[in-house]
Coordinates of C-alpha atoms in Angstrom, one line a residue:
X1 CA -102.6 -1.1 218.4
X2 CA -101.5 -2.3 214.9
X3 CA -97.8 -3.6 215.1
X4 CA -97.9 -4.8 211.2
X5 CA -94.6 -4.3 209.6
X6 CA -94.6 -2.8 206.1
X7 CA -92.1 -4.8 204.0
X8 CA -90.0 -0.7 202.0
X9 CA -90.2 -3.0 199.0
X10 CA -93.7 -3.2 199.2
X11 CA -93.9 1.3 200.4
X12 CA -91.5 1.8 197.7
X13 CA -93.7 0.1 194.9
X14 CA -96.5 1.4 196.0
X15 CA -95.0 5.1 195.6
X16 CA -93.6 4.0 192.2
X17 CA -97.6 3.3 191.2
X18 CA -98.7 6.5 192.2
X19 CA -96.2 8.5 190.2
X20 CA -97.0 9.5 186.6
X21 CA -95.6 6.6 183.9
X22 CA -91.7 7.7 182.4
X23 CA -90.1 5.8 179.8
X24 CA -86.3 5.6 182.0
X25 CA -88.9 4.2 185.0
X26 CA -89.9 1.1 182.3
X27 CA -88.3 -2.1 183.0
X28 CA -88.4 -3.3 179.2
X29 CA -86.7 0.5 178.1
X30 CA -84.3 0.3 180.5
X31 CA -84.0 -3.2 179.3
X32 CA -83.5 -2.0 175.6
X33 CA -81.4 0.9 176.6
X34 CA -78.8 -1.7 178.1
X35 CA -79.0 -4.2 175.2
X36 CA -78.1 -1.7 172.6
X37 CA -76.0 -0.7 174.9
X38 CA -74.0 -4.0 175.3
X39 CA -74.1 -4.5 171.3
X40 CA -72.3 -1.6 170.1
X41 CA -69.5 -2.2 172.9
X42 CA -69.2 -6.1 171.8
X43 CA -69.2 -4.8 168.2
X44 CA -66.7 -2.3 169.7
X45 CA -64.2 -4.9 171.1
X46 CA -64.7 -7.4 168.4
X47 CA -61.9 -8.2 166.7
X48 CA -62.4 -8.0 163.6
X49 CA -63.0 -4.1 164.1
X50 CA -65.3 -4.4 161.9
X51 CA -66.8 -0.8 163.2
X52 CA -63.7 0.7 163.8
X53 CA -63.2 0.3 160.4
X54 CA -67.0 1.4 159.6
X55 CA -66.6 4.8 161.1
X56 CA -63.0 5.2 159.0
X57 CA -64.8 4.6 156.1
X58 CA -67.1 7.1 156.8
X59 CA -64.6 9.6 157.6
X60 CA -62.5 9.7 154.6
X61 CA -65.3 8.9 152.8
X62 CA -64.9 5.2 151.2
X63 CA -67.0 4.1 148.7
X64 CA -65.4 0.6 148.2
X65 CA -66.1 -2.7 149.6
X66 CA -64.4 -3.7 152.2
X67 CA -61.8 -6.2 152.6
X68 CA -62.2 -9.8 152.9
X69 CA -60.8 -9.9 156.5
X70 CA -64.6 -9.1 157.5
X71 CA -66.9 -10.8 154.8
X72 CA -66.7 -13.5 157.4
X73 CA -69.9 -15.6 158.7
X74 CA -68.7 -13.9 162.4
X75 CA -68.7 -10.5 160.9
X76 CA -72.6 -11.2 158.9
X77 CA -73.5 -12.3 162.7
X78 CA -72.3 -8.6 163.7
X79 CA -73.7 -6.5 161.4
X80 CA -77.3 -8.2 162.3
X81 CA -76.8 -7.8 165.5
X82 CA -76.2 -3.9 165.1
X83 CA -78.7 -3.5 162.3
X84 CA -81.2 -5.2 164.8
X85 CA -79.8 -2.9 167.4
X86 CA -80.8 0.3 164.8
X87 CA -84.5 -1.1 164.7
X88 CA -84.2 -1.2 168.9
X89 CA -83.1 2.3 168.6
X90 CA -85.4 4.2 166.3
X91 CA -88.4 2.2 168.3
X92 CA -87.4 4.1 171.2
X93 CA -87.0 7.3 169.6
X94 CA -90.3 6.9 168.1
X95 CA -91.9 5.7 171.6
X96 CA -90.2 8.5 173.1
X97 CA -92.2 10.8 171.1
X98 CA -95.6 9.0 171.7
X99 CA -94.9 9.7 175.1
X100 CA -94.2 13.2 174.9
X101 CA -97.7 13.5 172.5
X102 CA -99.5 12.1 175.7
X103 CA -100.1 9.0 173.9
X104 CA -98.0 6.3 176.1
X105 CA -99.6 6.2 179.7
X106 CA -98.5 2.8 180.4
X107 CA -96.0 0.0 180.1
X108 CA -98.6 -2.2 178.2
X109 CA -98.9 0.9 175.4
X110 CA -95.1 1.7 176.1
X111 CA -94.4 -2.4 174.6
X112 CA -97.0 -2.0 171.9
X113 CA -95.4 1.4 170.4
X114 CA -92.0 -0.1 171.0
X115 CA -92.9 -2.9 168.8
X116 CA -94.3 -1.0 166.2
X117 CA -91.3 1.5 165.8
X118 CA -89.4 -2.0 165.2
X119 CA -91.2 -3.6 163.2
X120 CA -92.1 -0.4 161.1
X121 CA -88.0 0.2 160.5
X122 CA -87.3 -3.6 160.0
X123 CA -89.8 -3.1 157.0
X124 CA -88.3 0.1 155.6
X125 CA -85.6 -1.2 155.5
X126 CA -86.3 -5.2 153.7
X127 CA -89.0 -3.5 151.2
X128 CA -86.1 -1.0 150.1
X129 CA -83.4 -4.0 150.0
X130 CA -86.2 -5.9 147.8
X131 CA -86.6 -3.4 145.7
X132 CA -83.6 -2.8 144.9
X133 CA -82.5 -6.3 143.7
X134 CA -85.7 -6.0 141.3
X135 CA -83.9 -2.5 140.4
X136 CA -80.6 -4.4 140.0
X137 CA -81.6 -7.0 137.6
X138 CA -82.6 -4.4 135.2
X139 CA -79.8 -1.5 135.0
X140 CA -76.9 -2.3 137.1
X141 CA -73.8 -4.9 137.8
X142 CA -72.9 -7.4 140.4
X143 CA -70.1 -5.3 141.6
X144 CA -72.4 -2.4 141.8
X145 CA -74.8 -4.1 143.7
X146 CA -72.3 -5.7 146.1
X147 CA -70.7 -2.0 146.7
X148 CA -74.7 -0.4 147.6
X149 CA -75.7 -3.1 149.3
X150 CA -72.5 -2.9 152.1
X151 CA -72.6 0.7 152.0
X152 CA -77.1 0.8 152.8
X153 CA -76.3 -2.0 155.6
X154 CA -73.4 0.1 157.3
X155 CA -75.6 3.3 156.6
X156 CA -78.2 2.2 158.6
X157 CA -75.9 0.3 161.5
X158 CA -74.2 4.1 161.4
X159 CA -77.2 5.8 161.5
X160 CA -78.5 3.4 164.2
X161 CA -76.0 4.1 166.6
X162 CA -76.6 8.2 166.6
X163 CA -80.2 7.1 167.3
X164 CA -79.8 5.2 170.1
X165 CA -77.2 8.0 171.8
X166 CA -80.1 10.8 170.6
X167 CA -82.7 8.3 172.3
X168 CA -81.0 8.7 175.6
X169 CA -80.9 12.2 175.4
X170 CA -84.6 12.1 174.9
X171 CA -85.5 9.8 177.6
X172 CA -82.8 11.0 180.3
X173 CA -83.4 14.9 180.1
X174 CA -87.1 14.6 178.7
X175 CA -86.7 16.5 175.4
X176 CA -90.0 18.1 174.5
X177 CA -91.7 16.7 171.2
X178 CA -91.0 19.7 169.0
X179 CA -87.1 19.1 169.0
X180 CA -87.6 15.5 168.9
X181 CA -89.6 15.7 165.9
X182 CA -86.6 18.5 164.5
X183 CA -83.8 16.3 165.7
X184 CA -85.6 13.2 163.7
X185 CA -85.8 15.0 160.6
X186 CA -83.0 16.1 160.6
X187 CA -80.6 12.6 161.7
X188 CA -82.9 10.7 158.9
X189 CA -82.4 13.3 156.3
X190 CA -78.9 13.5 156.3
X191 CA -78.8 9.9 156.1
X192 CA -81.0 9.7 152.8
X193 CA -78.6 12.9 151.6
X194 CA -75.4 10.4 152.2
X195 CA -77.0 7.4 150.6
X196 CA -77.7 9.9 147.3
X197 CA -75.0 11.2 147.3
X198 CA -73.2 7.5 147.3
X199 CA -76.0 6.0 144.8
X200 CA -75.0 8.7 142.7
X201 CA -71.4 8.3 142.8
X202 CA -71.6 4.5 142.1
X203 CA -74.3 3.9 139.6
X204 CA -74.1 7.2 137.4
X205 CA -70.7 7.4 137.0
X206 CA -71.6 7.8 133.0
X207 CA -74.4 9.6 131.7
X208 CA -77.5 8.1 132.3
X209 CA -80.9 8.7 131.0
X210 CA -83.7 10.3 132.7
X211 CA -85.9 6.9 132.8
X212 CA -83.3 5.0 134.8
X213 CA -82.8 8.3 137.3
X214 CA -86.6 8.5 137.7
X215 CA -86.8 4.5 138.1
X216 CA -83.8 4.8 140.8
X217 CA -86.0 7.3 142.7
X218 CA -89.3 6.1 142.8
X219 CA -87.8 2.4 143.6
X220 CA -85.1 2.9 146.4
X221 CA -86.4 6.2 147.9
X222 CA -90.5 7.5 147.4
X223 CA -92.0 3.9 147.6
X224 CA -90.0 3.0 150.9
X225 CA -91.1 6.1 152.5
X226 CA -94.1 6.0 151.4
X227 CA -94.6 2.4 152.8
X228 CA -93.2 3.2 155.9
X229 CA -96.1 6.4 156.5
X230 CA -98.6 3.8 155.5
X231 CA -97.5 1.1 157.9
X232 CA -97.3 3.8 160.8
X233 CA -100.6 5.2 159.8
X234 CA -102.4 1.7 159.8
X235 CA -100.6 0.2 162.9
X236 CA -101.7 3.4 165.0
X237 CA -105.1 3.1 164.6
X238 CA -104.6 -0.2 166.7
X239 CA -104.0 2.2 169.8

């Protein structure tokens, strides 16, 4: 008579094996979700309030720069953080939807896709920064530049944080691909309507000709995008 005594660690990880692969039973997006987590709540109880006074901005619709009391080395440390915490966020959104495609069976492929979605956003966003400055030199002012720059880095720090609360939705209640795709569309569009809208408001404030709108377009909006679909084309023939 075998009298071998199964360790439930060991029966409960065997069971885990058998099950089919979901993102909230990964260690490394569970591990993400609690890191952006913790960033937006230190970035919440700073105090500097440096996001407190981000979202005000946005509400009443600021277009300024922002005082001095945060153009400090602790506040640059911040708003890395929770740009790198946007990167963290759209990865998961976009693993998310690999996963719902069928295309994410694994934690291996689960890291890989992760890494992509970061690394393809971390691009997005340095080619458009780059390409403005080359922009800058040509048609607009230091102040100018100063004002877009703050209000692109808090865009996308804003726009971050919606992502990582949509990618919990996704990943808790298992939102099917076609509303994930919708919802995507739809978060990223309103933020290139907002950054318009602001580009707009602070470099054409005079009538400008229809060279240096067409330069501002193809430079800070069609080429980033267009480098972004390349880089997510290329990178998913890897998988």
């Amino acid at each position: 008579m075998d009298t071998t005594v199964v360790s439930p660690l060991l029966t409960e990880w065997e069971a885990r094996k058998t099950q089919p692969f979901t993102l909230i039973g990964d260690d490394v997006v569970v591990g993400i979700l609690l890191l952006c987590f913790l960033i937006v709540a230190i970035a919440l109880a700073d105090k500097s309030h440096y996001l407190h006074q981000l979202m005000y901005n946005y509400s009443v619709g600021h277009t300024r720069a922002q005082s001095d009391n945060i153009r400090t080395s602790r506040s640059f440390y911040l708003r890395s953080t929770l740009l790198l915490q946007s990167f963290f966020s759209t990865s998961l959104v976009f693993t998310y939807y690999q996963w719902s495609k069928g295309y994410v069976s694994c934690s291996a492929q689960c890291l890989k896709y992760l890494l992509v979605g970061a690394m393809a956003a971390a691009v997005y966003v340095i080619v458009k920064i780059a390409l403005f400055f080359v922009v800058n030199n040509t048609l607009y002012s230091k102040q100018q530049a100063d004002i877009w720059t703050q209000i692109f880095g808090d865009t996308c720090i804003f726009a971050g944080i919606v992502f990582y609360l949509f990618a919990v939705a996704c990943i808790s209640f298992e939102i099917p691909s076609s509303f994930v795709e919708i919802g995507t569309v739809i978060l990223f569009s309103l933020a290139e309507i907002w950054l318009i809208f602001k580009s707009f408001h602070i470099f054409f404030v005079k009538k400008y000709g229809v060279l240096q709108l067409f330069i501002y377009f193809c430079t800070l909006e069609f080429i980033p995008l267009l480098v972004l679909g390349k880089i997510l084309r290329n990178l998913g023939h890897i998988f």
